[in-house]
C-alpha cells in the first residue's frame, strides 16, 4: 500500500484517477482497523484531510454547502450547522466520543454505507445532495440515490464525496434527531430517526420528511409515513397513527446490538417523539 | 517508505514510516514511547489517546503517513514537562484515580485536552470528555474527582 | 504510611508517567511473535490438519500437539483440557496449532493459512437448554460437578409454610474486559523456560508449563509483569498462554511473545458462568424464611477448569446473608461446547445471590411487606447458624450495612413514589455477603507462605507471590509493614513475583490477599522485629531500638548490626475451622464480608431503557487498610456489577459469542456510571491484619439484584434474568399482556 497526502483537490482527484486501485480516505477511523486486521488491502490510499477546501462551510442562495471533510466535532459545534440543520449537529454529537468526533468525517460516515451510521438520516430528512467529484467530472446526486444496497453506494472509481448541499428551510421549520443507542456515550444506534417539518396555521403539516437508520440495509426515508401525515393536523392521535405506519414501513433485523421486534417498536416510539417535538417546536 | 519529521513531547524525531503504520506503532515500536497503550486497536477503549496538534485523537486509528512534517504530538511521557500535565499527574495520584494503570495514560491525555479548552469544566463536561476512555477498575468517580482537583488547583 | 491511611500508591508515579512496562511494552532482543490457529467447529473429530509447508513459511515455525514434549494437558483441577487439540475439538476457537514468526503480522498470516478439518458432531450450549436437560436428568449430559447442601427437613417445612413461592432466575455470561489484553512472553533459558507476563497466579503457571514442557518445576521460572486489570480473567487462562508461548520459544529458539488481540481475547478466553437457578421458598406470613429448596445450574463450557470451585462458592452463597432452618440445595456444573467459563470477581456468589435476592423481593411482594422488613427479619447475626452448620462469630456487619443504605437513601419514603407513565422511577434493595479467602479446605491445603528479608541498609524486602493487578496490594502491604515495624515506606521493597525468588503465597484470588497474605506479612514483620531485637538485645521505643545501655538506635542503625535477617511464616488454619467437603458441613469460610445496596432507576416505559440514577452502597470489610484504595475497589466492582446487570449482553450464535468486540459488548462508560454514595463499615476481625477482611469481590454481589428489584418496583413486573436490556424488558411486558 502507498499513501498519498495531496494538498489540493485537483491533485487528489488526479491521483485517484491515475492510480489503479486507489481509494480515498479521511479520518481512517473505520479503514485503519480493517487494514491492520488484513481485511482490506488497497494499493493506494489518497488521504484527503490536508485539503482545506473540503472543510468549508458556506451559504449561498439558501443552500448550505458543507465540505465532506468536516469532522463530527465541527458539525456538532458549528453555529451555522446548529442553527440551520439542528438534526445534523445533534446526530454528529451523538457519535462516539470526543477523540472519534475529532477524527471522523461526514464524508466517511456517508461513504462507509453503514446502516447504523448517524449522519445519513438527518441528511436524508434535509433532502441533501452530494457533490461527487472526480478528475473528469462533477455530478450532483440526491443522497437517497447514493445508497444502493447493503454496503453498496453509487461512488465510481476515482470519485469522492467532496461536498454536501443542504437546501435551507424557512426559519420556522423544525428539525430533530432521535437515537436509541447501546449506552449513553460511545453508542451505536439501535434505531435513529431524523425529521424536518413545516407546520402551517392550526398545526397543519405542510411538509414533512422523515428518515431512519438501522432499520433496513440502508438508511431510508419513511415515505409511507410522510404521505399519511401531509396536509393533516398534527395531533396526539395523528402521532399514534404515524407511529403505527412507520412500524409497518421498516424492515429491521436481529443482530448483535438488538432485535428486529425491538427495533420496530423503537421506530414507533421515536417517530412519536419526533412528531411530538415538532408539534412543540 | 516515507520519512516524516514530527515533534514528539517537544523533541524533534525523524522516522521512516512503512505503509499502513499506525501512529501507535510509531510511538511504541520506533520511539519506544510505550506509555501509549493498545487496548483494542479499533478506537473503542481510548487507551491510545494522544494529542496531535492540540487535538485529542486515537493513535490506533491514525495513519502515521497522514501526518504532515512538523506535526506536534503529546503523549503521557511528555506530561511531566508540562504544567497542566504535571498538575493532572499529581491530582490522579492524590485522588487514587489510578488502579491497574492501563487506561491511565489515555485518561490523562483526554483530561489534558479538556482542561486546555476549558480550565474550569462542570462535572458533566468532564464526564463527556472522558466518555471515550474505558476504565474497568475504578468506577470513574475518582478519575472525575482528580480532574476537578486539577482544575481547582489552577483556579 | 500506616494502616488506615490512604497514601499515594507505591506504583502510582510510574503509572502516571508511562514508565510502567507491561508485558507488551518490553523490548526483548530477538523477540518473535506468536499466533494461534483455532478450530472453526464447536464439536467433532479432527479429520485432517492442513499446514503450510515448512519451507514456504521459513523461518517461521508451527507447533501442533505432536510437538509437545510433555503431557498435552493443562490441568487446572482435572487433567481434561488439552494444551492443543489433537484428536477432537470441543469448542469453537479451541487452539489446534501455534505459529511463531519474526513479525506479528507474519505469524497471523500463517495461522490464517492453517486449516483444521473437523467431522462435526452435535454440539450443546445455552444455559436454559442445559437446565431443561438437567431437570429431565438427561443421561447424555456431562455433569462436571454435582453437589448439595442438606439441612433440616425441607419437605415438611414447605408443607407447613404460610407462603410457598417458586422462582427461576438466570444470569448471563460476562466478559472481564481488563483493559490490558492477555499477554505472555516465553524465553528459553539454558535448560529451562522462563515465563514473563500478565497474570494473577505465578504458581499456577509454573506447574502447568512444567508438565507440558516435561521439565521439573524448578527449571520453569515464572515472573509476573505489571498487570493491567484481571478480575479473575487472568487466574487460569495465563497457564494456557504460557504453555503456548513456551512451546513456540522451544521450537524457534527465540523469545516469543503471545498477545491476544481484543477480539480473540473476548471470543475465546474465560467468562463469568451463565447461571440458571430455581428456588422454592417457604416462609411465615411475617416473612421469616422456613425453607429453601434450590437447584443451581452453571454452564461450565467444554472443560472442567475452575468450574467445580466456582460452583461450590455459588452454592455456599445461595441462601444469601440469611438464616434459614431447612435447606436442600443442589448445584451442578454442566459441560457444553463453549469456551470454558472461569473465574470472575465473585466466583459464583454473584449468580446465586442474584437469585435469592430477587426471590426476597418476590416474597415481600406476595406478603405485602416491605422488602427491607423481609430482609431484616432474616439477616444473619452473631450466633446464628448457616445451613452448613457454621455458626456466625465476630464481625457480622449484615445489619449495619442494611441500616446504612436504608437510612442514607431514604428507601422507605422513595418506595411510595413510582412516578407516572411513560417514565417510572423504581427503588430496589439487596443485601449480600462474601466468604473471604479460599473455600473450605483450600487455605489449609495451600499453606501459603510469606518471607521478609532485612538488608544491612535497613530495607525490608517483601517476598510474596501475591500480584498487583490494580487493586493496590503493593501499597496496602507496604502500609502493613510500615505500621508493624514503624519504618518509613522508603525502607519497604518488593520483588516482582518471580517463582525463583518468592515463596508460594497462594494465588491472587478469592479476596484473600490482604486478609490472608497481608496477615502473613504482618506476622513475618513481627517475627523479623523479634529476631532483630533478640540479636541486638534491645527493645522497641517507638521508631527506635533501645539498647540496655540506654543507647537509642534508628531502625537502619540497628539493621546494620544484625542484618541480613529473614523471617518466613506460613498460614495456619485454626483447628476449630473444619470443613467436610463430602457432606458440605462445617466452616466454609473463616469469615464473611457484608454489604447492602439500594438502587434508584428510571425506566422509560416506551423504550424500556433503564437509567441507573444513583446507588447507595454499604460494605462491611473489617478494616479498610487503605480507605481510598478500598473505595476504588468497591466502586469499581459495583460498576462492573451494574454492567453485568444492565448492558453486558453476550448471545451465542453458531457456537460463538456474538459480542466479541468492545463496540458490541457494552461495558459502562463514564457517562453510564451513576453517582455512588458509599459507606465503608468496619467491624474488625481478630484474625485479619488490623482486623481486615477480604473486600475485592464483595461489590459484585448486591448491585445487580438491587437494580433488578428497582426495575421490578418501577415496572410492576418481575424480570427473571439479567442483563436487563431494553429488548428483554420489552419481551417481559409482552409476556405479561
Coordinates of N, CA and C in Angstrom, one line a residue, chain C residues 361 371 405-406 409-418 424-430 597-602 613-614 616 705-715:
Chain C
X361 N -37.5 -10.2 47.2 CA -38.4 -9.2 46.8 C -39.8 -9.8 46.4
X371 N -39.7 -4.9 51.3 CA -38.5 -5.8 51.1 C -37.5 -5.6 52.2
X405 N -27.7 1.7 54.2 CA -28.3 2.1 52.9 C -29.7 2.5 53.1
X406 N -30.5 1.9 54.0 CA -31.9 2.4 54.1 C -32.0 3.8 54.6
X409 N -30.4 6.4 51.9 CA -31.2 6.5 50.6 C -32.6 7.0 50.9
X410 N -33.1 7.0 52.1 CA -34.5 7.3 52.3 C -35.4 6.2 51.6
X411 N -34.9 5.0 51.7 CA -35.6 3.9 50.9 C -37.1 3.9 51.2
X412 N -37.5 3.9 52.4 CA -38.9 3.8 52.7 C -39.8 4.9 52.1
X413 N -39.3 6.1 52.1 CA -40.0 7.2 51.6 C -40.1 7.0 50.0
X414 N -39.0 6.7 49.5 CA -38.9 6.6 48.0 C -39.8 5.4 47.5
X415 N -39.9 4.4 48.3 CA -40.7 3.2 47.8 C -42.1 3.6 47.5
X416 N -42.6 4.7 48.1 CA -44.0 5.0 47.9 C -44.2 5.8 46.6
X417 N -43.2 6.3 46.0 CA -43.4 7.1 44.8 C -42.8 6.2 43.6
X418 N -43.7 6.0 42.6 CA -43.1 5.3 41.4 C -43.2 6.1 40.2
X424 N -40.9 5.9 34.7 CA -41.2 5.5 36.0 C -39.9 5.3 36.8
X425 N -40.0 5.7 38.1 CA -38.9 5.6 39.0 C -39.1 4.3 39.8
X426 N -38.0 3.6 40.1 CA -38.1 2.4 40.9 C -36.9 2.4 41.9
X427 N -37.2 1.9 43.1 CA -36.2 1.7 44.1 C -36.0 0.3 44.5
X428 N -34.8 -0.2 44.5 CA -34.5 -1.6 44.7 C -33.5 -1.8 45.8
X429 N -33.6 -2.8 46.5 CA -32.7 -3.1 47.6 C -32.2 -4.5 47.5
X430 N -30.9 -4.7 47.9 CA -30.4 -6.1 48.0 C -29.3 -6.1 49.1
X597 N -27.1 -2.8 49.1 CA -27.2 -1.7 48.0 C -28.6 -1.3 47.9
X598 N -28.8 0.0 47.7 CA -30.1 0.5 47.2 C -29.8 1.1 45.9
X599 N -30.6 0.8 44.9 CA -30.5 1.4 43.6 C -31.8 2.2 43.2
X600 N -31.6 3.3 42.7 CA -32.7 4.1 42.2 C -32.6 4.2 40.6
X601 N -33.6 3.7 40.0 CA -33.5 3.7 38.5 C -34.7 4.5 37.9
X602 N -34.6 4.9 36.7 CA -35.7 5.4 35.9 C -35.9 4.4 34.7
X613 N -30.0 5.9 38.3 CA -29.9 7.3 38.8 C -28.9 7.4 39.9
X614 N -28.9 6.5 40.8 CA -28.0 6.6 42.0 C -27.9 5.2 42.7
X616 N -26.8 3.6 46.5 CA -26.3 3.8 47.9 C -25.7 2.4 48.3
X705 N -28.8 -7.5 41.8 CA -30.2 -7.7 42.3 C -30.9 -6.4 42.8
X706 N -30.1 -5.5 43.3 CA -30.7 -4.2 43.7 C -31.3 -3.5 42.5
X707 N -30.6 -3.5 41.4 CA -31.1 -2.9 40.1 C -32.3 -3.7 39.6
X708 N -32.2 -5.0 39.7 CA -33.3 -5.8 39.2 C -34.6 -5.5 40.1
X709 N -34.4 -5.4 41.4 CA -35.5 -5.1 42.2 C -36.1 -3.7 42.0
X710 N -35.2 -2.8 41.7 CA -35.6 -1.4 41.3 C -36.4 -1.4 40.1
X711 N -36.0 -2.2 39.1 CA -36.7 -2.2 37.8 C -38.1 -2.9 38.1
X712 N -38.1 -3.9 38.9 CA -39.3 -4.6 39.3 C -40.3 -3.6 39.9
X713 N -39.7 -2.8 40.8 CA -40.6 -1.8 41.5 C -41.1 -0.8 40.5
X714 N -40.3 -0.4 39.6 CA -40.8 0.6 38.6 C -41.8 0.1 37.7
X715 N -41.6 -1.1 37.2 CA -42.4 -1.7 36.1 C -43.6 -2.5 36.7

